[in-house]
Amino acid sequence: MVNNSVEAGAPVSDHNAELVIVLDFGAQYTQLIARRIREQNVYCEILPFDTSLAAIAAKQPRGIVFSGGPSSVYEEGAPHSDPGIYDLGIPVLGICYGVQLMSYQLGGEVRSADQREYGGAELTIIDPDPLFEGIENIATGLSCWMSHGDKVITPAPGFKVVATTASAPVAAIVNAERKLYGVQFHPEVAHTPFGSRMLRNFLYGPCGCTGKWTASSFINEAIDIIRERVGAAGVICGVSGGIDSCCVAALMHRAIGDQLTCIFVDHGLLRKGEAEEVREQFAAAFGIRLVYADARQRFMEKLAGVSDPERKRKIIGEEFVRVFEEHAESISGAEFLAQGTLYPDVIESGGSKASVVIKTHHNVGGLPEDMTLKVIEPLRLLFKDEARAVAAELGLPENIVWRHPFPGPGLAIRILGDITEAKIKTLQEADAIFIEELRKAGLYKEIRQALAVLAPIHSVGVMGDLRTYGNPIILRAVTTEDFMTADWARLPYELLEKVSNRIVNEVAGVNRVVYDISSKPPATIEWE
């Protein structure tokens, strides 16, 4: 878990005693580094690469990790951290761009590689070091993942080379005296099988961590922070029935009790039967006041004729807030809006100085600047699997803990192009068939997210000896641990055949079903 703050910029509390900082230089894998550290039960916080030396020192971290990044360290304007970091006496691990920056700043040589290296490589440990304790060479070397165009040619003075690959003779370096370490490969990705062990060696070795950070400790600390910030004020929590919002509701309720009012907004873009299902499940699971807001007509009016996905997200984000604000007027002392924002939402919305906007999430970049409620987001810097762990620790029922994610904008971002009542009905029916068959096959829990998409195209078909010109339905199902990366689910052909037959036969206007076999990256899980 990255940060248990209730909002961006909130102070970190007692876990500073065992904090590891990741400085972000813009790598696509930065969040995976943090996640791998948290898997070792070590508190971790991601900060911008140019965080001041004083700010870093004030946090008293046990260790610092430099992420990778797309730049070349020797180019003008390349992101550099304060070189004084190396003199703090805090262990530093540089990964990819990070090892290049460390080498460059300390007097080594870094230049463009003769051959860029993207993909698998074989690592050979040539000088055993505690960083690789418990990791042994095999006959053909250790598999690791490379993604770089530059490389270290000559290490800085005081460093020794401890591992190599065929195209990167300086693949891992160590200066044990100064507790400085660097690797050219990416230990945080699954394609480096020994990576988690190597990170653990760094954390529990030179950093001296002991692994005290758990879902239970997160809950206790988050409750203290919530109470301190909210005081006696009232809090509105938007719930959708998904794991994120329900987890926030349970956490807020444990912290402030009857000061919390939950609001379920029906924007008309829910899955089939979802409004009734959420209200029933929520009422059964919690003793929390729930207000149902029927806002279907106003959302449809706002979205009429809108095709651009970013506009959809922003319109929906603002309208949600307006509904909450209107209800807040009738709730005594309501000052805060609690949201189930997770870290992937923040990252894809451009939450890091060195990152780009992938898509604006309605609860991050879609919030209006003039909103009157103050936002509180207890899970803002947690990944999905961590939110599930917190939810389970809070005692949420399994049907909520393992419910597939459903985006706040709902079917608006699964209907490509403009939105109409007819399109919503078509997609609801197709989606319901897909989810029903996954449950019958016993695969719903194994699949972390499944959805149907309605594309604004038509294709020719034949049904009952007659020509049809209908819509295709695109099915997508993924397996993932953190939702930052995902792979397409290898569903049985027999299941796909059954789903396809049912959709074509039972959903009017659909004559073709296709299955999305794209991973994330390069695709995202949702289509818009």
Short mmCIF file of C-alpha atoms in Angstrom, two decimals, residues 235-237 239 245-263 279 281-291 396:
data_model
loop_
_atom_site.label_atom_id
_atom_site.label_comp_id
_atom_site.label_asym_id
_atom_site.label_seq_id
_atom_site.Cartn_x
_atom_site.Cartn_y
_atom_site.Cartn_z
CA VAL A 235 -19.93 12.97 5.42
CA ILE A 236 -21.71 11.88 2.26
CA CYS A 237 -20.42 8.71 0.63
CA VAL A 239 -21.85 4.04 -3.18
CA SER A 245 -17.21 2.43 -2.60
CA CYS A 246 -18.47 -0.24 -0.21
CA CYS A 247 -15.04 -0.52 1.38
CA VAL A 248 -14.94 3.26 1.85
CA ALA A 249 -18.44 3.22 3.32
CA ALA A 250 -17.50 0.51 5.83
CA LEU A 251 -14.26 2.27 6.76
CA MET A 252 -15.95 5.65 7.15
CA HIS A 253 -18.76 4.13 9.20
CA ARG A 254 -16.29 2.47 11.55
CA ALA A 255 -14.54 5.80 11.96
CA ILE A 256 -17.46 8.23 12.34
CA GLY A 257 -20.65 6.16 12.73
CA ASP A 258 -23.90 8.10 12.25
CA GLN A 259 -22.08 11.11 10.84
CA LEU A 260 -22.09 9.16 7.55
CA THR A 261 -24.89 9.16 4.97
CA CYS A 262 -24.50 6.96 1.88
CA ILE A 263 -26.10 7.93 -1.43
CA ARG A 279 -29.80 -1.60 -2.64
CA GLN A 281 -27.02 -6.17 -0.88
CA PHE A 282 -25.99 -2.92 0.75
CA ALA A 283 -28.93 -2.99 3.15
CA ALA A 284 -28.13 -6.59 4.09
CA ALA A 285 -24.43 -5.93 4.64
CA PHE A 286 -24.47 -2.60 6.50
CA GLY A 287 -26.48 -0.82 9.11
CA ILE A 288 -25.79 2.45 7.32
CA ARG A 289 -28.31 5.03 6.16
CA LEU A 290 -28.68 4.75 2.37
CA VAL A 291 -30.42 7.35 0.20
CA LEU A 396 -17.60 -7.19 4.15
#
